[in-house]
Amino acid sequence: MIALACVVGVPLYYIVVNTLKTQEEMARSPLGLPSQLFLDNYRQIFETVPLGRSFVNTLLVTVASILVMLFIGSTAAYAMAMRASRFNRFFGALLLLGFIVPGQSTLIPLYRMLVDVELVDTLRGLVIIYTGGAIFCYFLIQGYISRLPFEIIEAARIDGAGPFQIYWLIVLPLIRPILATVGVFQTMWIWNDFITPSVFLSSPEKSTLVLQVYRSVGEFSTDWPGFMTMSVLVLVPMVVFFVLTQRHIVDGLLAGSVKS
Amino acid sequence: MTAGVIAPAGTSPEVPAGATPPPRRGWGRARETTANQLFLVPVALVFVVLLVVPLTQTFYWSFTDFTGYSAEVKFVGLSNYGKVLTDPSMLAGLGFTLAFTIGTAVLITMVAIPLAVVLNKKFFARNFVRSVFFFPAIPSIAILGLVWGYILSPLGSGVLNSLLDSLFSAGPYPFLSDATLARVSVIVVAVWGGAGWHAVLYLAYLQSIPADYYEVATIDGASARQQFFHITLPLLTPAIVISNFLLMTGGLKVYDLPFTLTKGGPGYATYTITQSIITSGVAQGRYGLASALAVLFTIAVGLVAVAQLWVSRRIERRVL
Amino acid sequence: MRKRRTLAALAALTLTLLPAACGGTPGSGGDDNKLTFFSWDGEETMKPVIAKFEEQNPGLKVEFSNAPPVAEYISTLQSRILAGTAADVFVIAAENKTNLINGKHVVDLRDKPFLKNVPEFNQATYSGPDGAVYGMSVASWGAGILYNKDLLAKAGATTVPQTWDEFLALCHKLKSAGVTPYLESVQAMSTPLAAFLGARNAADGGTMDTKIFDGSAKFKDYWVEPLTQWSRLWTEGLVTRGVVGLTGDQVRTEFATGKAAMMVAGPWDVPGVREAAPKLKIEMAPIPRIDGGTPYLAGAASPGYAINTKAKNPEAAEKFLTYLNAPEAMALYQKATGAITVTTDFEPKLDPALTPIVKDVRAGNVYLPQIAWKRAEDILNVEATAQLQLLVQGKATPEQVANALDTKLASTS
């Protein structure tokens, strides 16, 4: 498994190792280890690019969007699972439209909509656009909820718990693995997304990290080590986030809780 | 539901079935239904505001000469649709788009499920390995294009070609410049990029399988292989449906990966439908035409998706 | 339980922080002290240029934003124009000029004093059918062949070839000396082919594409001979057919590491080669001609600055354009980009390797088919690229390639 991981990881190794090289060394031996520790690529970026500012912007947008999305997605999945009426099933199928429509075709109407409500070029507006990802969350979560043991919910109901209490106290803890997974997927998407902020944000001080990276790279740029260095810097928080979150994904919670 | 298929005899009756709980009788029922439906309001809002309204706009534009620059448009009836349906270049991307969609869906599913099962076990450096498999999905497509272009370079100096040369003194092979090899290469890179992501999805769903199923099966003397085919796989069906639905809809819309690796070449070997929407519609300021294409495309993908869901629901019902 | 409470607190916190980080809404209208500018050059390039302008015009503030070229820039500008939020000054490029001009989104700059030092060729690139000029293009680019002088010397060549036959002979010579003679990426319009066509067009007084697009001539009439000559690189076994899978970056790496003696290159390749191989002796030259005439270049005028017809601050916009092509700003811009600037009152400081092409580029003796074409440029360009790849692979003949273009053009009318 580790050997296979190494093969799969070669391209990632290539990216990281070349951020530690000069352009000359990258051309000469792109796969070799750097002959000396060359940190100028990093130094240059920290000196010229306002990373702190855009990091805070990205963090705010990502956290807010994820929380909103997970809330909307999980409530929808919960409602559908609790009451599989004909209307609900039809509505659930309709929601799938969210995956089918090519993204390019809604971009312009959405932009005009945000202009009308004066939310274009604001981080709030960006969060609203990302809220559309809730449909993806719903889709992944509903498959998971349908596998839950309903005895627990029934028991709570007999004890007199209302729908919201059941959702908040029973269902949410049970679906933690899928919430974590969806959270990771969506965080990755928003954190790395370039096209949405590029269209919806114009002020440099509101830039997200990825936007900053692309905007700092000029036309016809051939400075690949520089570009890769910026990308690595953007990715570092993601790596940390994934490593921290993945234990929630595989927290075999259900296996234990069913018996108790 | 035929429990015997899933687990050996002796399974507890608490097998999750996705069934609706029996309706509650009495005074609270109507109120509870209302409360329940309230949970759907947020998603309905998102659906209408972020999807239905913009789509209606696009639908309207598909009947106009909209350029994408000025909101003053002229109604042109069905002529955009006529143009789309009679233009042979719109079909150029169809073949590869279908091959890509089916190829990636099948291969990623075949790789991701065993991968998830292995990653679910405890072993040395598990966190590290998980991260490595997951991370191909992350860096920007521009950088991945650069890296893979270099690995698959048709010259003797390309990574793969120099490796093949030193191991078997074979090559150099034109990975991205021969029509068939280019198609295969693009699909392989897509599998590399997507397998880990989908494995994490399966990993999450694996958590919903109660551990006692495996305990019972082990006691009954089922081999690991039998457990995989008789417990894991059937109980992963919802995940398989979801994963493949994402792969199908994503695959039919694919654009940037083939474009970065091959620009659609050689010839039209790796040209996709979305690329043709972009070059012949959006880029030329013929937004009305592009809208018509998008509408037709949405309908086509929708039909494929519905068919796929219908088939998999049937399979699901048979398996469970 | 505790975890969920932290989560709720976190949610509340972010949602309250967000508005604070957003500040006021933009587009709040006529502010005499503010000029908005949307560029496709990066922040690093434009920052010093803008800083100088603000220094010279106290009280005037430039609000800068940008998107990287080409697709992202075009689509971002488009959605902003449609919604009425586009900047006062933005960039007009070959890819969006038709839409911008036809939709009357850009101001006619004809006879403005700041166009005086912009050459005719650059003005013509961004002019409308009525002779109006819609963009101030201050630079051009030309692509030719970059030679590795050391490898050439090893094969006994001291001067660069002047005709295509000489060029192919040199390739043969290098190949028999065990050197990869030449590489070009065939993932877009071919540079030598464009130069062949440009030379032909110039010889015909610049009427080639007018005739093709008004129907009095066909691609077939002009393209077959240049295609045949260009494809000799492969029919004579000089270059691997694998080049259709190579990117420009890969070609440059091969060249910089001394694995190829010649490559197709533009001015932007030179800094990259210098960085990767500081000691290499290199020289750029135009493409040798197939008819034996003076070598010619592929190339075009760079995108220009344009003023939004709905600019909130049109006076400041004109002031800004006046500043941008004055020698002082030109010097800052040229230093950051290394571009071959064309304004008549400023002499760009360029890499000596570019010397052989600078005069022609500044005079506008360059040609690029997809810019000279009159309509359906993108569709034709995609078709041309695909057909060139088939030609390189030996799966299409020059006649078939030219016919395919004629068919494509006919289908788009």
mmCIF file of N, CA, C and O in Angstrom, chain B residues 204-230:
data_model
loop_
_atom_site.group_PDB
_atom_site.id
_atom_site.type_symbol
_atom_site.label_atom_id
_atom_site.label_comp_id
_atom_site.label_asym_id
_atom_site.label_seq_id
_atom_site.Cartn_x
_atom_site.Cartn_y
_atom_site.Cartn_z
ATOM 1 N N ALA B 204 -16.504 6.934 4.130
ATOM 2 C CA ALA B 204 -17.533 7.459 5.025
ATOM 3 C C ALA B 204 -18.707 6.494 5.103
ATOM 4 O O ALA B 204 -19.212 6.201 6.185
ATOM 5 N N TYR B 205 -19.114 5.979 3.949
ATOM 6 C CA TYR B 205 -20.265 5.067 3.945
ATOM 7 C C TYR B 205 -19.944 3.733 4.615
ATOM 8 O O TYR B 205 -20.847 3.068 5.120
ATOM 9 N N LEU B 206 -18.676 3.356 4.596
ATOM 10 C CA LEU B 206 -18.300 2.111 5.277
ATOM 11 C C LEU B 206 -18.609 2.205 6.771
ATOM 12 O O LEU B 206 -18.873 1.201 7.430
ATOM 13 N N GLN B 207 -18.586 3.443 7.296
ATOM 14 C CA GLN B 207 -18.834 3.612 8.728
ATOM 15 C C GLN B 207 -20.281 3.277 9.092
ATOM 16 O O GLN B 207 -20.599 3.077 10.246
ATOM 17 N N SER B 208 -21.161 3.289 8.093
ATOM 18 C CA SER B 208 -22.558 3.025 8.416
ATOM 19 C C SER B 208 -22.870 1.528 8.456
ATOM 20 O O SER B 208 -23.992 1.136 8.718
ATOM 21 N N ILE B 209 -21.871 0.714 8.154
ATOM 22 C CA ILE B 209 -22.099 -0.742 8.247
ATOM 23 C C ILE B 209 -21.764 -1.186 9.666
ATOM 24 O O ILE B 209 -20.629 -1.064 10.098
ATOM 25 N N PRO B 210 -22.745 -1.677 10.381
ATOM 26 C CA PRO B 210 -22.482 -2.065 11.773
ATOM 27 C C PRO B 210 -21.408 -3.149 11.863
ATOM 28 O O PRO B 210 -21.404 -4.093 11.067
ATOM 29 N N ALA B 211 -20.514 -2.976 12.817
ATOM 30 C CA ALA B 211 -19.375 -3.883 12.930
ATOM 31 C C ALA B 211 -19.813 -5.308 13.257
ATOM 32 O O ALA B 211 -19.132 -6.266 12.913
ATOM 33 N N ASP B 212 -20.983 -5.432 13.900
ATOM 34 C CA ASP B 212 -21.364 -6.797 14.306
ATOM 35 C C ASP B 212 -21.659 -7.708 13.116
ATOM 36 O O ASP B 212 -21.556 -8.916 13.226
ATOM 37 N N TYR B 213 -22.005 -7.140 11.982
ATOM 38 C CA TYR B 213 -22.177 -7.966 10.785
ATOM 39 C C TYR B 213 -20.919 -8.761 10.508
ATOM 40 O O TYR B 213 -20.952 -9.956 10.237
ATOM 41 N N TYR B 214 -19.806 -8.038 10.565
ATOM 42 C CA TYR B 214 -18.530 -8.704 10.278
ATOM 43 C C TYR B 214 -18.184 -9.702 11.371
ATOM 44 O O TYR B 214 -17.674 -10.774 11.097
ATOM 45 N N GLU B 215 -18.493 -9.319 12.623
ATOM 46 C CA GLU B 215 -18.189 -10.239 13.734
ATOM 47 C C GLU B 215 -18.926 -11.558 13.541
ATOM 48 O O GLU B 215 -18.340 -12.626 13.612
ATOM 49 N N VAL B 216 -20.215 -11.429 13.250
ATOM 50 C CA VAL B 216 -21.027 -12.631 13.055
ATOM 51 C C VAL B 216 -20.481 -13.450 11.880
ATOM 52 O O VAL B 216 -20.333 -14.666 11.966
ATOM 53 N N ALA B 217 -20.171 -12.756 10.800
ATOM 54 C CA ALA B 217 -19.689 -13.446 9.608
ATOM 55 C C ALA B 217 -18.393 -14.178 9.898
ATOM 56 O O ALA B 217 -18.175 -15.304 9.446
ATOM 57 N N THR B 218 -17.520 -13.526 10.662
ATOM 58 C CA THR B 218 -16.252 -14.164 10.990
ATOM 59 C C THR B 218 -16.482 -15.425 11.809
ATOM 60 O O THR B 218 -15.863 -16.464 11.586
ATOM 61 N N ILE B 219 -17.402 -15.312 12.770
ATOM 62 C CA ILE B 219 -17.702 -16.483 13.603
ATOM 63 C C ILE B 219 -18.236 -17.622 12.729
ATOM 64 O O ILE B 219 -17.877 -18.780 12.880
ATOM 65 N N ASP B 220 -19.061 -17.228 11.741
ATOM 66 C CA ASP B 220 -19.616 -18.244 10.847
ATOM 67 C C ASP B 220 -18.610 -18.767 9.834
ATOM 68 O O ASP B 220 -18.945 -19.574 8.980
ATOM 69 N N GLY B 221 -17.414 -18.232 9.884
ATOM 70 C CA GLY B 221 -16.345 -18.756 9.041
ATOM 71 C C GLY B 221 -16.315 -18.216 7.626
ATOM 72 O O GLY B 221 -15.778 -18.843 6.723
ATOM 73 N N ALA B 222 -16.896 -17.006 7.412
ATOM 74 C CA ALA B 222 -16.838 -16.424 6.077
ATOM 75 C C ALA B 222 -15.456 -15.832 5.830
ATOM 76 O O ALA B 222 -14.884 -15.193 6.702
ATOM 77 N N SER B 223 -14.935 -16.057 4.624
ATOM 78 C CA SER B 223 -13.612 -15.514 4.305
ATOM 79 C C SER B 223 -13.729 -14.017 4.052
ATOM 80 O O SER B 223 -14.807 -13.462 3.873
ATOM 81 N N ALA B 224 -12.574 -13.358 4.013
ATOM 82 C CA ALA B 224 -12.556 -11.912 3.784
ATOM 83 C C ALA B 224 -13.212 -11.585 2.453
ATOM 84 O O ALA B 224 -13.948 -10.614 2.305
ATOM 85 N N ARG B 225 -12.935 -12.458 1.474
ATOM 86 C CA ARG B 225 -13.504 -12.273 0.151
ATOM 87 C C ARG B 225 -15.032 -12.375 0.184
ATOM 88 O O ARG B 225 -15.728 -11.532 -0.355
ATOM 89 N N GLN B 226 -15.520 -13.391 0.876
ATOM 90 C CA GLN B 226 -16.971 -13.559 0.995
ATOM 91 C C GLN B 226 -17.596 -12.372 1.715
ATOM 92 O O GLN B 226 -18.655 -11.891 1.337
ATOM 93 N N GLN B 227 -16.914 -11.906 2.766
ATOM 94 C CA GLN B 227 -17.448 -10.762 3.507
ATOM 95 C C GLN B 227 -17.537 -9.546 2.601
ATOM 96 O O GLN B 227 -18.503 -8.791 2.655
ATOM 97 N N PHE B 228 -16.505 -9.365 1.762
ATOM 98 C CA PHE B 228 -16.505 -8.210 0.872
ATOM 99 C C PHE B 228 -17.688 -8.258 -0.086
ATOM 100 O O PHE B 228 -18.404 -7.285 -0.249
ATOM 101 N N PHE B 229 -17.882 -9.449 -0.692
ATOM 102 C CA PHE B 229 -18.936 -9.531 -1.709
ATOM 103 C C PHE B 229 -20.333 -9.653 -1.122
ATOM 104 O O PHE B 229 -21.310 -9.287 -1.752
ATOM 105 N N HIS B 230 -20.455 -10.188 0.099
ATOM 106 C CA HIS B 230 -21.791 -10.413 0.639
ATOM 107 C C HIS B 230 -22.217 -9.396 1.682
ATOM 108 O O HIS B 230 -23.401 -9.277 1.976
#
